Coordinates of C-alpha atoms in Angstrom, one line a residue:
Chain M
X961 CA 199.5 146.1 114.2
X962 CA 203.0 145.6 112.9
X963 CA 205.2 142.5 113.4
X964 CA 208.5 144.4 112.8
X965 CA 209.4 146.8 115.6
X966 CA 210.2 149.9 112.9
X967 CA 212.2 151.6 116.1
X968 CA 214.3 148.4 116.5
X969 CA 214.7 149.1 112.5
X970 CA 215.7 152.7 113.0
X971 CA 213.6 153.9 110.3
X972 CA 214.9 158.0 110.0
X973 CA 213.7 160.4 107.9
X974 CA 214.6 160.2 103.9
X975 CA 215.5 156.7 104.2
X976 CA 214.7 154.6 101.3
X977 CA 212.7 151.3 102.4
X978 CA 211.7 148.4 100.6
X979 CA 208.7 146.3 102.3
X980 CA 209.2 142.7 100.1
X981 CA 205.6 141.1 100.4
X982 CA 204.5 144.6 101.7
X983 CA 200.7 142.6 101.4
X984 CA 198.2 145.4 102.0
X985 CA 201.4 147.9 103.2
X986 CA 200.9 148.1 107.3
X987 CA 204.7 148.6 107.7
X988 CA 205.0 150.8 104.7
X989 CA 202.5 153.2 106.6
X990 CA 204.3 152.7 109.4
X991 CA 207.7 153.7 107.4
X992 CA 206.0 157.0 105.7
X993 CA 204.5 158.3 108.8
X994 CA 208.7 158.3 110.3
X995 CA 209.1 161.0 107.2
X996 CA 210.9 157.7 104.8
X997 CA 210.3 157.2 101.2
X998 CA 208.7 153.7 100.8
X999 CA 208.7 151.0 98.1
X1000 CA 206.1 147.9 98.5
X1001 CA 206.3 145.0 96.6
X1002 CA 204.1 142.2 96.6
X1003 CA 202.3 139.6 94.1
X1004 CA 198.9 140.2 94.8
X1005 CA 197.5 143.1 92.8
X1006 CA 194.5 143.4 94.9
X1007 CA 196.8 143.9 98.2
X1008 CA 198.5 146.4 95.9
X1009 CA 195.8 148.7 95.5
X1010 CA 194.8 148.5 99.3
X1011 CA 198.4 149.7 100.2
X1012 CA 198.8 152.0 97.4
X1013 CA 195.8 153.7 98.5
X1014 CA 197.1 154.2 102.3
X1015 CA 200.6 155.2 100.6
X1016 CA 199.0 157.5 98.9
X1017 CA 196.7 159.2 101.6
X1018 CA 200.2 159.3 103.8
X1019 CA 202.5 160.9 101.8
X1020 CA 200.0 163.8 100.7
X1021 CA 201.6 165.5 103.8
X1022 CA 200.8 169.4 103.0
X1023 CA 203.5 171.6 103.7
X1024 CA 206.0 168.7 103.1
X1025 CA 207.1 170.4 99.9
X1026 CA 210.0 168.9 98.4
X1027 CA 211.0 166.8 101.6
X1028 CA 207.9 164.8 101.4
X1029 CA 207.8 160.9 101.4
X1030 CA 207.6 159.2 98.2
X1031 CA 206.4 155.7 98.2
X1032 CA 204.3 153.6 95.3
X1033 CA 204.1 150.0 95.1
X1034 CA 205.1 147.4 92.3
X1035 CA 203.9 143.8 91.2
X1036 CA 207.3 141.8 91.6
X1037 CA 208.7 139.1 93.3
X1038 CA 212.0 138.8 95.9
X1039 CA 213.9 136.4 93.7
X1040 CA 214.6 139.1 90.2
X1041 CA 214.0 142.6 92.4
X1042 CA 213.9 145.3 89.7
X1043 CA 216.7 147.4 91.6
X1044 CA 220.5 148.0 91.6
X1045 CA 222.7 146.6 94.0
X1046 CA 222.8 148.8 97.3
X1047 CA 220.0 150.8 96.5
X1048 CA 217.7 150.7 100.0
X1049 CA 218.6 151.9 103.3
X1050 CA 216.4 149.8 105.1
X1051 CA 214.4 146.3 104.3
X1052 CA 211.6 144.5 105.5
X1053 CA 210.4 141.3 104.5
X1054 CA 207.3 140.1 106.6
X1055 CA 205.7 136.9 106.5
X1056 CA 207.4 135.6 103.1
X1057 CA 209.8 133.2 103.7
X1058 CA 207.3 130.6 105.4
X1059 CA 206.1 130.6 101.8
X1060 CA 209.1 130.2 99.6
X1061 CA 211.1 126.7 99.4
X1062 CA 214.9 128.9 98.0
X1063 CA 214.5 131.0 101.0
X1064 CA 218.3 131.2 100.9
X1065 CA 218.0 132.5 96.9
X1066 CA 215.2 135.1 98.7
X1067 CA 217.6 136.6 101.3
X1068 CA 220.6 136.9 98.8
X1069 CA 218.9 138.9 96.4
X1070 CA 217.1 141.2 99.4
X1071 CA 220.5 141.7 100.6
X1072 CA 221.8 142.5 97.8
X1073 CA 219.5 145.7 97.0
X1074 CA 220.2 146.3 100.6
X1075 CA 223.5 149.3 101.4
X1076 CA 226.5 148.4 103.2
X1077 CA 225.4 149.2 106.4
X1078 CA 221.8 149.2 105.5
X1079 CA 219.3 147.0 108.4
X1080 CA 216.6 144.5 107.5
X1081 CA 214.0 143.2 109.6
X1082 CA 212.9 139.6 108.9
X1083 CA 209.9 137.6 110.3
X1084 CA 209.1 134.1 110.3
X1085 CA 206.3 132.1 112.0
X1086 CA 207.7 130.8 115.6
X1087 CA 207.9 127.3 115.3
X1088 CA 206.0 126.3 118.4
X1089 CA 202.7 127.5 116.7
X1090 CA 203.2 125.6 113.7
X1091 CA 203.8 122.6 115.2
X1092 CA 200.8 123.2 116.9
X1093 CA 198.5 124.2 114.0
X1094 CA 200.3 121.4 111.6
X1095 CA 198.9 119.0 114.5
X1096 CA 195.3 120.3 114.5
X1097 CA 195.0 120.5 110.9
X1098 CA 197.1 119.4 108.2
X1099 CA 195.3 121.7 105.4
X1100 CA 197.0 124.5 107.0
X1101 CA 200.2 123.5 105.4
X1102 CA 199.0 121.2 102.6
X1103 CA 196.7 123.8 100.6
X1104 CA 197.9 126.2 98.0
X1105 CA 199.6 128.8 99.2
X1106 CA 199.9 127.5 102.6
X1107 CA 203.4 127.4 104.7
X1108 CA 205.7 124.8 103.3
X1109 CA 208.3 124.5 106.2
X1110 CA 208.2 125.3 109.8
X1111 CA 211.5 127.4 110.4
X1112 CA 213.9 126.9 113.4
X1113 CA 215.5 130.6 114.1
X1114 CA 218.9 129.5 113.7
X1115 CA 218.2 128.3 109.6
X1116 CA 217.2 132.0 109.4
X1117 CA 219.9 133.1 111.0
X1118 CA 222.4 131.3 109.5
X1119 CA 221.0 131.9 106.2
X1120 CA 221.1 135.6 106.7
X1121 CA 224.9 135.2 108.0
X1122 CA 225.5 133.7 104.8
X1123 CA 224.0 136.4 102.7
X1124 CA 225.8 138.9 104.4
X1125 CA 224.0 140.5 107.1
X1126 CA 225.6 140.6 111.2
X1127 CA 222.2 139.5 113.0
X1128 CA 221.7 141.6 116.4
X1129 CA 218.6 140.9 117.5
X1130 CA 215.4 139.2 117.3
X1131 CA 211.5 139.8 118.4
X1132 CA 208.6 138.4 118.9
X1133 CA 204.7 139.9 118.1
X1134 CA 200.8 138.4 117.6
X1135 CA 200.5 137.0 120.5
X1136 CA 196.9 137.4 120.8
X1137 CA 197.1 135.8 117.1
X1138 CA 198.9 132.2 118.7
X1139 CA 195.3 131.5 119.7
X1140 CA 193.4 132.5 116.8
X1141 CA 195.1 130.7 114.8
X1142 CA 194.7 127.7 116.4
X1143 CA 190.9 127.7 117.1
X1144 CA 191.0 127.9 113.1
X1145 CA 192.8 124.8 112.5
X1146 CA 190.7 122.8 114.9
X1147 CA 187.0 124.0 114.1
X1148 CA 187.6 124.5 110.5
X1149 CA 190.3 126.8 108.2
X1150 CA 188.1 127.9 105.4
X1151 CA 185.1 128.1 107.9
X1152 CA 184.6 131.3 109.9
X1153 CA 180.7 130.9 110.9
X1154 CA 181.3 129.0 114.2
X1155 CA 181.1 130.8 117.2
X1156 CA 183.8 130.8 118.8
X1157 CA 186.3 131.6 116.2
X1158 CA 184.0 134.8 115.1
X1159 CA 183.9 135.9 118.9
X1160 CA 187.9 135.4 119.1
X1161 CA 187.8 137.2 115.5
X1162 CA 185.6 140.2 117.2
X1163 CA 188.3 140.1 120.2
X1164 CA 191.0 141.1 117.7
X1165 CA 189.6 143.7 116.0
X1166 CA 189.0 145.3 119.2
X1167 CA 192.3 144.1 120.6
X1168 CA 194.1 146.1 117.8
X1169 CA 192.2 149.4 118.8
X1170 CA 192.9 149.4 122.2
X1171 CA 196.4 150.1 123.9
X1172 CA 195.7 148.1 126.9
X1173 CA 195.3 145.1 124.8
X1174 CA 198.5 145.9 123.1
X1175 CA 200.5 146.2 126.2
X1176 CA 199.1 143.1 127.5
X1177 CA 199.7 141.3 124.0
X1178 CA 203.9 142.4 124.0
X1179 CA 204.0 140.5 127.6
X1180 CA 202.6 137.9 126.2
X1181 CA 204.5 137.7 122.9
X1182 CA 207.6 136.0 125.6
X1183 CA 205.0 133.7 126.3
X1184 CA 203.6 132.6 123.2
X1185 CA 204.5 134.7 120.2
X1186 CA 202.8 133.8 116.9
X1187 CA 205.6 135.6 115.0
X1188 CA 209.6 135.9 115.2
X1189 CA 211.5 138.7 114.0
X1190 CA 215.1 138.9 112.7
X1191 CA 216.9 142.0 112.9
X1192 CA 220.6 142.7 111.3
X1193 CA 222.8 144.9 109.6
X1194 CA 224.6 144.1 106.2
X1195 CA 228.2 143.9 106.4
X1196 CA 230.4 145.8 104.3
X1197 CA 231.8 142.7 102.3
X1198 CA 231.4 139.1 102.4
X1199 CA 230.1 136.9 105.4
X1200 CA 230.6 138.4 109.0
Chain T
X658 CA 191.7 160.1 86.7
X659 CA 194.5 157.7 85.3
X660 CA 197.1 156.2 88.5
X661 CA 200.7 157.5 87.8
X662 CA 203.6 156.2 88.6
X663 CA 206.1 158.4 91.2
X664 CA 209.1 159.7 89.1
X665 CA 211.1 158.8 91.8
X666 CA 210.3 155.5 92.2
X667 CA 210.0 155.2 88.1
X668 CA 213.9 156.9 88.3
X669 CA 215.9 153.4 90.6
X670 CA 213.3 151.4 88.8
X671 CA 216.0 148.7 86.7
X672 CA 215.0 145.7 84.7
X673 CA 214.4 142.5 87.0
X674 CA 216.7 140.3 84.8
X675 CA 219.0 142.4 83.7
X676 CA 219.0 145.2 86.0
X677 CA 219.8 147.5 82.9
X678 CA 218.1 151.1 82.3
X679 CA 214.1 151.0 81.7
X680 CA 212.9 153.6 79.0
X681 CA 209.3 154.9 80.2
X682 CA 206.7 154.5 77.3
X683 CA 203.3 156.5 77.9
X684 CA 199.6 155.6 76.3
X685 CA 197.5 157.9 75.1
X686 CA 196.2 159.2 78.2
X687 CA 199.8 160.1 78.7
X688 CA 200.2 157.4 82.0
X689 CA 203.1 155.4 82.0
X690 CA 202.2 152.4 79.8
X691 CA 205.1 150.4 79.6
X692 CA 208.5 150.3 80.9
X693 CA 211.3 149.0 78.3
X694 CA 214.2 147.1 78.4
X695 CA 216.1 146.9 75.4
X696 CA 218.6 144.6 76.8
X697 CA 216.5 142.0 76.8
X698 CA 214.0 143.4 73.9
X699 CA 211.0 143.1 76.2
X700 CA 208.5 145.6 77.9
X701 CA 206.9 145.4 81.0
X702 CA 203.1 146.7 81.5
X703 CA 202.3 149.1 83.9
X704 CA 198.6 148.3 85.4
X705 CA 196.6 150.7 86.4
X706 CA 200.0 152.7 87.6
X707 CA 201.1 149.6 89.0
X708 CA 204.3 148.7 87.4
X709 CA 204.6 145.0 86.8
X710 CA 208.1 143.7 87.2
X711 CA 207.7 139.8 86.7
X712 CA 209.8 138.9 84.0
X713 CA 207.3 135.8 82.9
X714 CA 205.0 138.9 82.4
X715 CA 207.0 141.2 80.4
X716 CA 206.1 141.2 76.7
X717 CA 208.3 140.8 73.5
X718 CA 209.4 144.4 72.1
X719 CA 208.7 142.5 69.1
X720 CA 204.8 141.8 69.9
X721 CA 202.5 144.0 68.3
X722 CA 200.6 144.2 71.3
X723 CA 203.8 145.9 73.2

């Protein structure tokens, strides 16, 4: 269940990707299986070893030879990236800068590992859901590692205009999430047990098994999408 | 079995405050133990072939334990 459409991306073959907060690596799969070579990068070593496993698994492609996708993952963080200007082809950075308060600082330094030319995907949470959630519960901004600021999609644009990338398009995904989310914040964030937030849980498990459900959650995502995606292109110098 | 690194990813890997050349160092099992920057004189660990690129994590080239 991906939040960045990878097509809209135009992940090819021997690109070089960076996922920035690749969490347990769903898009890095995602990357690997369109023949790229994938770098994820998160804080959380225990997410690390859940994608570096599925990286891993993926890329053992046999009969790849020397064509076959590389990918590993690294502890680091999107404010010092351990890489040269220009080096990735494509970027995604997923459900990160929701968490960060020098979201600017963030998409600078992504950009600036990013090629001329180069496209990066971007997500946010929309804001009609957080205003929503921040109204049921306060503790789902207020405890640690919680959201810190509910984004209007024109601060993210602009601050990608002003780090050099041409935005061309946005999307919208989790759908199905929108409502998940907010049974949480009203019966409870840190409590599962009730039953209608482990029936709704059950739901999406089988939701994200079943194509039906996935068609029916992409209508609904211009309804009420839990998530917003960015998509742009850096421009060869300066601000577009 | 030890977790290695990818050479390729280990290759465009630079130092996070820098972004200078990292020399590889390997342990004993021959894994890639520590990647070095001696622009800035410090080393950062590599964790169970995970490289750790936080520069509040990196270690002196001067500590014994580096």
């Amino acid at each position: 269940m991906l939040t960045v459409d990878l097509e809209r991306l135009q992940i090819e073959p021997g690109h070089w990707l960076l996922d920035a907060g690749c969490g347990g690596g769903r898009h890095c799969f995602g990357a690997l299986d369109r023949g790229a070579h994938v770098v994820g990068l998160d804080l959380d070593p225990e997410s690390l070893r859940v994608a570096r496993a599925g990286i891993a698994e993926r890329s053992r492609s046999p009969g790849a030879g020397r064509n076959r996708p590389r990918g590993g993952v690294l502890r680091g963080d999107v404010f010092r990236l351990p890489y040269p200007d220009d080096t990735f082809d494509r970027i995604i950075c997923a459900e990160v800068m929701e968490h960060v308060h020098d979201y600017a600082g963030a998409l600078r330094e992504l950009v600036r590992v990013l090629r001329p030319g180069g496209r990066i995907g971007v997500t946010i949470p929309t804001a009609i859901t957080e205003h929503l959630y921040l109204r049921l519960s306060r503790a789902y901004f207020e405890r640690p590692g919680g959201h810190i600021r509910i984004f209007r999609p024109r601060d993210l644009a602009r601050a990608l205009a002003r780090a050099g990338v041409r935005v061309e398009g946005v999307s919208f995904a989790h759908a199905l999430h929108s409502p998940y989310w907010a049974i949480r914040c009203a019966l409870g964030l840190d409590d599962e047990s009730p039953f209608l937030t482990r029936s709704y849980r059950r739901f999406l498990i089988h939701a994200s098994q079943s194509q039906l459900c996935s068609r029916v959650e992409h209508a609904l995502d211009w309804i009420w999408p839990k998530s917003l995606v960015l998509y742009g292109t850096r421009v060869a110098t300066g601000c577009p | 079995m030890t977790a290695r690194v990818d050479p390729e990813l280990l290759r465009i890997l630079v130092c996070p405050r820098c972004k200078g050349e990292l020399a590889v160092r390997h342990g004993d099992d021959g894994a890639e133990a520590w990647l070095d920057c001696a622009a800035c004189a410090l080393a950062y660990p590599v964790e169970d072939g995970i490289p750790v690129m936080l520069v509040e994590e990196a270690t002196s080239l001067s500590d014994p334990r580096a």
